[in-house]
């Protein structure tokens, strides 16, 4: 109910549902509504608020960004629809959600795709690799992908006992994002995958509906999952990726001059976020350890082997394989 009220009031204030989003009429400026499912402490919130401030300044106040954190406007799956229909302008959405709209995004969600955060960011900034993919949702969904923010390495965490081998996960219900790859991955790693939206995980861990979850250290702490799941296994099974979506009509409705400023400030936001990410990951681990979390290394080889059929399963078409190979080549440059 809170979410519906929030969207309704944003629309009533004239902050959302812009006419231009629906008609494509160019706009001279406005405050863009941006939805985020993270807290105000998360690096994505910090970087996106700074993005809005710089955009405001650089366009002499014509364009601004209002970031709505904490899933106030809805969970990612719902908000993507709101951006598509123009009632919300922008949203951060996990790669797993885009995989559900165009399966080619799955290539960037696989365990072995990215070798490091730096590699991931290099790929995202290369239009020859990602240009077509990022424009692929424009015709049918009115969604433009601007680029992305790293989710860093994702690890497993459990309520009871440390995980070292895939067999330790037997019978454990592990929350995953709502995507086929995420489900296949946890099942292959030995657990029992339970898809669920992000905002529901804390209560499910606390009440025993879940035995564990997987995420990066920053979300583990900012979502307070460390209060209820104390054992973190460094499986490093994936370097995850969030995408920045904007309604296509809003984006193309900007004047060329303002869109150039917007693009420049967005590129700067990706750099800023990556820098914050590294600092905040170290801080999150330290703060979780202080409050009793136990981090342990795992049998990496055993997990890698368990996951390799998942990679093969999703690289079936020639197009997917080509994209995957281009990404791998970028790592060697
Ligand atoms: C990360 C990611 C979010 C995603 C979340 C999840 O925190 O940044 O975009 O929603 O993981 O596991 O659902």
Short mmCIF file of C-alpha atoms and ligand atoms in Angstrom, two decimals:
data_model
loop_
_atom_site.label_atom_id
_atom_site.label_comp_id
_atom_site.label_asym_id
_atom_site.label_seq_id
_atom_site.Cartn_x
_atom_site.Cartn_y
_atom_site.Cartn_z
CA UNK A 1 0.00 0.00 0.00
CA UNK A 2 2.84 2.40 0.87
CA UNK A 3 4.25 1.89 -2.60
CA UNK A 4 1.01 2.61 -4.37
CA UNK A 5 0.56 5.78 -2.33
CA UNK A 6 4.13 6.82 -3.12
CA UNK A 7 3.67 6.36 -6.86
CA UNK A 8 0.27 8.05 -6.79
CA UNK A 9 1.60 11.05 -4.92
CA UNK A 10 4.65 11.33 -7.15
CA UNK A 11 2.33 11.36 -10.15
CA UNK A 12 0.01 13.90 -8.49
CA UNK A 13 2.97 16.17 -7.82
CA UNK A 14 3.69 16.11 -11.50
CA UNK A 15 7.00 14.37 -10.91
CA UNK A 16 6.07 11.23 -12.78
CA UNK A 17 3.91 10.21 -15.74
CA UNK A 18 5.30 13.00 -17.83
CA UNK A 19 3.42 13.77 -20.97
CA UNK A 20 6.63 13.47 -22.92
CA UNK A 21 7.11 9.92 -21.67
CA UNK A 22 3.88 8.98 -23.34
CA UNK A 23 3.92 11.13 -26.44
CA UNK A 24 7.60 11.56 -27.18
CA UNK A 25 7.28 15.37 -27.18
CA UNK A 26 10.66 16.88 -26.32
CA UNK A 27 10.91 18.37 -22.85
CA UNK A 28 13.02 21.24 -21.69
CA UNK A 29 13.62 19.66 -18.31
CA UNK A 30 12.14 18.12 -15.17
CA UNK A 31 12.91 16.22 -12.02
CA UNK A 32 13.43 12.61 -13.02
CA UNK A 33 11.98 10.04 -10.63
CA UNK A 34 14.47 7.24 -10.03
CA UNK A 35 13.60 4.03 -8.21
CA UNK A 36 16.13 2.07 -6.19
CA UNK A 37 15.70 -0.96 -3.93
CA UNK A 38 18.69 -0.16 -1.71
CA UNK A 39 18.99 1.88 1.49
CA UNK A 40 20.39 5.40 1.80
CA UNK A 41 23.72 3.93 3.03
CA UNK A 42 24.25 1.90 -0.15
CA UNK A 43 26.86 3.18 -2.67
CA UNK A 44 24.23 3.20 -5.44
CA UNK A 45 22.10 5.67 -3.49
CA UNK A 46 25.10 7.87 -2.73
CA UNK A 47 26.34 7.85 -6.34
CA UNK A 48 22.86 8.49 -7.79
CA UNK A 49 22.12 11.42 -5.49
CA UNK A 50 25.47 12.93 -6.51
CA UNK A 51 24.49 12.29 -10.16
CA UNK A 52 21.32 14.34 -9.66
CA UNK A 53 23.22 17.19 -8.05
CA UNK A 54 25.76 17.39 -10.86
CA UNK A 55 23.05 17.14 -13.51
CA UNK A 56 21.10 19.95 -11.85
CA UNK A 57 24.18 22.14 -11.72
CA UNK A 58 25.39 21.38 -15.25
CA UNK A 59 21.98 22.02 -16.86
CA UNK A 60 21.33 25.22 -14.88
CA UNK A 61 18.53 23.50 -13.01
CA UNK A 62 16.65 22.22 -16.07
CA UNK A 63 17.13 18.55 -15.13
CA UNK A 64 17.30 16.96 -11.72
CA UNK A 65 16.94 13.50 -10.21
CA UNK A 66 14.89 12.47 -7.20
CA UNK A 67 16.04 9.07 -5.93
CA UNK A 68 13.41 6.96 -4.15
CA UNK A 69 15.31 4.29 -2.15
CA UNK A 70 14.13 1.24 -0.16
CA UNK A 71 11.72 -0.12 -2.80
CA UNK A 72 9.32 2.76 -1.95
CA UNK A 73 8.07 2.76 -5.52
CA UNK A 74 7.99 -1.03 -5.71
CA UNK A 75 10.18 -4.09 -6.13
CA UNK A 76 12.34 -4.14 -9.27
CA UNK A 77 10.00 -6.35 -11.26
CA UNK A 78 7.06 -3.97 -10.72
CA UNK A 79 9.08 -0.80 -11.22
CA UNK A 80 10.46 -1.92 -14.59
CA UNK A 81 6.87 -1.93 -15.79
CA UNK A 82 6.36 1.59 -14.39
CA UNK A 83 9.41 2.86 -16.27
CA UNK A 84 8.18 1.13 -19.39
CA UNK A 85 4.81 2.89 -19.22
CA UNK A 86 6.39 6.22 -18.25
CA UNK A 87 4.99 6.69 -14.74
CA UNK A 88 8.51 6.37 -13.29
CA UNK A 89 11.42 7.78 -15.30
CA UNK A 90 14.38 5.71 -14.22
CA UNK A 91 15.14 2.58 -12.20
CA UNK A 92 18.03 0.44 -11.15
CA UNK A 93 17.33 -3.18 -12.03
CA UNK A 94 19.41 -6.27 -11.55
CA UNK A 95 20.62 -8.15 -14.63
CA UNK A 96 18.46 -11.07 -13.60
CA UNK A 97 15.36 -8.95 -14.19
CA UNK A 98 16.46 -7.97 -17.69
CA UNK A 99 17.18 -11.60 -18.49
CA UNK A 100 13.42 -12.08 -18.12
CA UNK A 101 12.78 -9.46 -20.84
CA UNK A 102 15.50 -10.46 -23.29
CA UNK A 103 17.31 -13.73 -22.72
CA UNK A 104 20.49 -12.36 -24.27
CA UNK A 105 21.10 -10.39 -21.05
CA UNK A 106 21.64 -13.80 -19.46
CA UNK A 107 25.12 -13.89 -21.01
CA UNK A 108 26.15 -11.11 -18.60
CA UNK A 109 24.63 -12.96 -15.62
CA UNK A 110 26.74 -16.09 -15.86
CA UNK A 111 29.31 -17.11 -13.23
CA UNK A 112 32.32 -16.94 -15.53
CA UNK A 113 31.43 -13.87 -17.64
CA UNK A 114 33.34 -11.19 -15.75
CA UNK A 115 36.82 -11.67 -14.34
CA UNK A 116 36.87 -8.53 -12.22
CA UNK A 117 34.85 -5.39 -11.59
CA UNK A 118 37.27 -3.50 -13.81
CA UNK A 119 36.66 -5.96 -16.65
CA UNK A 120 32.91 -5.62 -16.13
CA UNK A 121 33.07 -1.82 -16.30
CA UNK A 122 35.27 -1.93 -19.42
CA UNK A 123 32.68 -4.11 -21.12
CA UNK A 124 29.81 -1.82 -20.12
CA UNK A 125 31.60 1.19 -21.53
CA UNK A 126 32.21 -0.46 -24.91
CA UNK A 127 29.28 0.24 -27.27
CA UNK A 128 30.64 -2.24 -29.80
CA UNK A 129 29.99 -5.02 -27.32
CA UNK A 130 26.86 -3.87 -25.51
CA UNK A 131 25.33 -1.21 -27.80
CA UNK A 132 22.77 -3.46 -29.51
CA UNK A 133 21.90 -5.25 -26.31
CA UNK A 134 21.32 -1.97 -24.45
CA UNK A 135 18.98 -0.72 -27.20
CA UNK A 136 17.16 -4.04 -27.56
CA UNK A 137 14.31 -3.17 -25.17
CA UNK A 138 13.53 0.19 -26.79
CA UNK A 139 11.05 -0.86 -29.53
CA UNK A 140 8.77 -3.07 -27.44
CA UNK A 141 9.27 -1.84 -23.89
CA UNK A 142 10.36 1.81 -24.20
CA UNK A 143 13.29 0.98 -21.93
CA UNK A 144 16.76 2.31 -22.65
CA UNK A 145 19.72 0.82 -20.80
CA UNK A 146 22.21 3.57 -19.99
CA UNK A 147 24.89 1.39 -18.46
CA UNK A 148 25.40 -0.32 -15.16
CA UNK A 149 26.59 -0.36 -11.60
CA UNK A 150 28.51 -3.32 -10.28
CA UNK A 151 27.03 -5.65 -7.70
CA UNK A 152 30.53 -6.93 -6.95
CA UNK A 153 31.14 -10.53 -6.02
CA UNK A 154 28.15 -12.44 -4.73
CA UNK A 155 28.64 -14.91 -1.90
CA UNK A 156 26.47 -17.30 0.06
CA UNK A 157 25.35 -16.72 3.61
CA UNK A 158 23.51 -19.06 5.91
CA UNK A 159 21.77 -19.03 9.26
CA UNK A 160 23.26 -22.29 10.54
CA UNK A 161 26.82 -23.46 10.18
CA UNK A 162 29.52 -22.62 7.63
CA UNK A 163 29.43 -23.79 4.00
CA UNK A 164 32.67 -25.15 2.58
CA UNK A 165 31.62 -27.78 0.04
CA UNK A 166 28.60 -27.95 -2.27
CA UNK A 167 27.38 -30.94 -0.22
CA UNK A 168 27.02 -28.66 2.83
CA UNK A 169 24.11 -26.96 1.04
CA UNK A 170 22.06 -30.13 0.75
CA UNK A 171 18.44 -29.50 1.73
CA UNK A 172 19.04 -25.80 2.44
CA UNK A 173 16.54 -23.29 1.11
CA UNK A 174 18.57 -20.48 -0.39
CA UNK A 175 16.92 -17.30 -1.62
CA UNK A 176 17.74 -16.33 -5.19
CA UNK A 177 16.66 -13.50 -7.46
CA UNK A 178 13.69 -14.22 -9.70
CA UNK A 179 15.52 -15.65 -12.70
CA UNK A 180 16.15 -19.03 -14.27
CA UNK A 181 19.92 -18.66 -14.13
CA UNK A 182 19.84 -17.72 -10.46
CA UNK A 183 17.68 -20.76 -9.72
CA UNK A 184 19.84 -23.12 -11.77
CA UNK A 185 22.99 -21.78 -10.14
CA UNK A 186 21.97 -22.45 -6.55
CA UNK A 187 20.53 -25.83 -7.41
CA UNK A 188 23.78 -26.73 -9.18
CA UNK A 189 25.74 -25.56 -6.14
CA UNK A 190 23.83 -28.10 -4.04
CA UNK A 191 21.11 -25.97 -2.41
CA UNK A 192 17.40 -25.68 -2.94
CA UNK A 193 16.76 -22.39 -4.78
CA UNK A 194 13.91 -20.22 -3.50
CA UNK A 195 13.17 -17.19 -5.72
CA UNK A 196 11.93 -14.18 -3.80
CA UNK A 197 12.02 -10.40 -4.14
CA UNK A 198 14.82 -8.56 -2.36
CA UNK A 199 12.73 -6.77 0.25
CA UNK A 200 11.26 -10.00 1.62
CA UNK A 201 14.56 -11.72 2.40
CA UNK A 202 15.22 -10.37 5.89
CA UNK A 203 11.94 -11.61 7.35
CA UNK A 204 12.21 -14.93 5.55
CA UNK A 205 15.70 -15.52 7.00
CA UNK A 206 14.54 -14.46 10.43
CA UNK A 207 11.45 -16.64 10.46
CA UNK A 208 13.23 -19.74 9.17
CA UNK A 209 11.45 -19.80 5.78
CA UNK A 210 14.96 -19.56 4.32
CA UNK A 211 18.21 -21.18 5.45
CA UNK A 212 20.31 -18.68 3.58
CA UNK A 213 20.70 -16.25 0.70
CA UNK A 214 23.38 -15.00 -1.67
CA UNK A 215 24.46 -11.44 -2.24
CA UNK A 216 27.40 -9.06 -2.07
CA UNK A 217 28.77 -7.97 1.31
CA UNK A 218 27.38 -4.45 0.92
CA UNK A 219 23.75 -5.57 0.59
CA UNK A 220 24.35 -8.25 3.24
CA UNK A 221 25.04 -5.44 5.70
CA UNK A 222 22.82 -2.59 4.42
CA UNK A 223 19.82 -4.97 4.36
CA UNK A 224 20.81 -6.13 7.86
CA UNK A 225 20.90 -9.76 6.72
CA UNK A 226 24.03 -10.04 8.91
CA UNK A 227 21.75 -9.82 11.95
CA UNK A 228 20.06 -13.09 11.03
CA UNK A 229 22.57 -15.06 8.90
CA UNK A 230 26.02 -15.08 10.48
CA UNK A 231 27.95 -17.45 8.21
CA UNK A 232 29.33 -16.03 4.97
CA UNK A 233 31.02 -18.42 2.55
CA UNK A 234 33.26 -16.70 -0.02
CA UNK A 235 31.91 -18.68 -2.97
CA UNK A 236 32.45 -15.63 -5.25
CA UNK A 237 30.15 -17.45 -7.64
CA UNK A 238 29.38 -14.39 -9.74
CA UNK A 239 30.19 -10.72 -10.30
CA UNK A 240 26.70 -9.31 -10.49
CA UNK A 241 25.45 -6.31 -12.39
CA UNK A 242 22.72 -3.71 -11.93
CA UNK A 243 21.51 -1.76 -14.95
CA UNK A 244 20.34 1.83 -15.11
CA UNK A 245 17.09 2.02 -17.05
CA UNK A 246 15.41 5.14 -18.36
CA UNK A 247 12.14 5.49 -20.23
CA UNK A 248 13.12 5.76 -23.90
CA UNK A 249 10.83 8.71 -24.68
CA UNK A 250 12.17 10.66 -21.72
CA UNK A 251 15.74 10.02 -22.81
CA UNK A 252 15.19 10.88 -26.45
CA UNK A 253 12.96 13.80 -25.49
CA UNK A 254 15.96 15.68 -24.04
CA UNK A 255 17.58 18.33 -26.19
CA UNK A 256 20.82 17.11 -27.78
CA UNK A 257 22.76 19.47 -25.58
CA UNK A 258 21.14 18.26 -22.36
CA UNK A 259 21.40 14.59 -23.36
CA UNK A 260 25.14 15.07 -23.92
CA UNK A 261 25.46 16.52 -20.41
CA UNK A 262 23.30 13.72 -19.03
CA UNK A 263 25.47 11.06 -20.72
CA UNK A 264 28.66 12.68 -19.47
CA UNK A 265 27.40 12.81 -15.88
CA UNK A 266 26.10 9.27 -16.09
CA UNK A 267 29.54 8.02 -17.24
CA UNK A 268 31.03 9.86 -14.27
CA UNK A 269 28.46 8.18 -12.00
CA UNK A 270 29.61 4.72 -13.11
CA UNK A 271 33.19 5.63 -12.18
CA UNK A 272 32.15 7.19 -8.88
CA UNK A 273 30.08 4.14 -7.97
CA UNK A 274 32.91 1.71 -8.73
CA UNK A 275 35.24 3.67 -6.48
CA UNK A 276 32.68 3.75 -3.66
CA UNK A 277 32.02 0.06 -4.16
CA UNK A 278 35.55 -1.03 -3.35
CA UNK A 279 35.66 1.12 -0.20
CA UNK A 280 32.21 0.10 1.00
CA UNK A 281 32.83 -3.62 0.47
CA UNK A 282 35.82 -3.52 2.81
CA UNK A 283 33.83 -1.45 5.33
CA UNK A 284 30.87 -3.88 5.18
CA UNK A 285 33.07 -6.91 5.89
CA UNK A 286 34.70 -5.13 8.83
CA UNK A 287 31.37 -4.05 10.28
CA UNK A 288 29.83 -7.52 9.89
CA UNK A 289 32.84 -9.13 11.57
CA UNK A 290 32.50 -6.72 14.47
CA UNK A 291 28.93 -7.82 14.99
CA UNK A 292 29.77 -11.52 14.96
CA UNK A 293 29.64 -12.65 11.32
CA UNK A 294 32.07 -15.39 10.35
CA UNK A 295 33.57 -15.32 6.85
CA UNK A 296 35.21 -18.44 5.43
CA UNK A 297 36.86 -19.59 2.20
CA UNK A 298 35.33 -22.53 0.34
CA UNK A 299 36.45 -25.36 -1.93
CA UNK A 300 36.50 -23.09 -5.01
CA UNK A 301 37.29 -25.91 -7.41
CA UNK A 302 34.27 -27.94 -6.30
CA UNK A 303 31.92 -24.98 -6.73
CA UNK A 304 33.41 -24.04 -10.11
CA UNK A 305 32.91 -27.57 -11.35
CA UNK A 306 29.33 -27.64 -10.06
CA UNK A 307 28.56 -24.41 -11.92
CA UNK A 308 30.13 -25.19 -15.28
CA UNK A 309 27.04 -26.97 -16.73
CA UNK A 310 25.00 -23.82 -15.98
CA UNK A 311 27.34 -21.70 -18.11
CA UNK A 312 27.06 -24.16 -20.99
CA UNK A 313 23.29 -24.37 -20.67
CA UNK A 314 22.86 -20.64 -21.30
CA UNK A 315 25.36 -20.26 -24.12
CA UNK A 316 23.38 -22.09 -26.72
CA UNK A 317 22.78 -19.67 -29.58
CA UNK A 318 25.52 -18.44 -31.86
CA UNK A 319 24.69 -14.86 -30.89
CA UNK A 320 25.11 -15.57 -27.16
CA UNK A 321 28.39 -17.35 -27.71
CA UNK A 322 29.65 -14.43 -29.83
CA UNK A 323 28.75 -11.91 -27.12
CA UNK A 324 30.36 -14.08 -24.44
CA UNK A 325 33.56 -14.43 -26.50
CA UNK A 326 33.75 -10.68 -27.16
CA UNK A 327 33.48 -10.08 -23.42
CA UNK A 328 36.25 -12.59 -22.75
CA UNK A 329 38.51 -10.91 -25.33
CA UNK A 330 37.99 -7.59 -23.58
CA UNK A 331 39.59 -9.09 -20.46
CA UNK A 332 42.84 -9.65 -22.36
CA UNK A 333 43.15 -6.10 -23.68
C1 LIG B 1 21.93 -6.71 -5.14
C2 LIG B 1 21.60 -5.85 -6.33
C3 LIG B 1 20.10 -5.58 -6.43
C4 LIG B 1 19.32 -6.86 -6.36
C5 LIG B 1 19.72 -7.63 -5.13
C6 LIG B 1 18.96 -8.96 -5.02
O1 LIG B 1 21.74 -6.01 -3.96
O2 LIG B 1 22.32 -4.66 -6.26
O3 LIG B 1 19.80 -4.93 -7.62
O4 LIG B 1 17.96 -6.61 -6.34
O5 LIG B 1 21.10 -7.87 -5.14
O6 LIG B 1 19.58 -9.93 -4.66
O7 LIG B 1 17.76 -8.97 -5.29
#
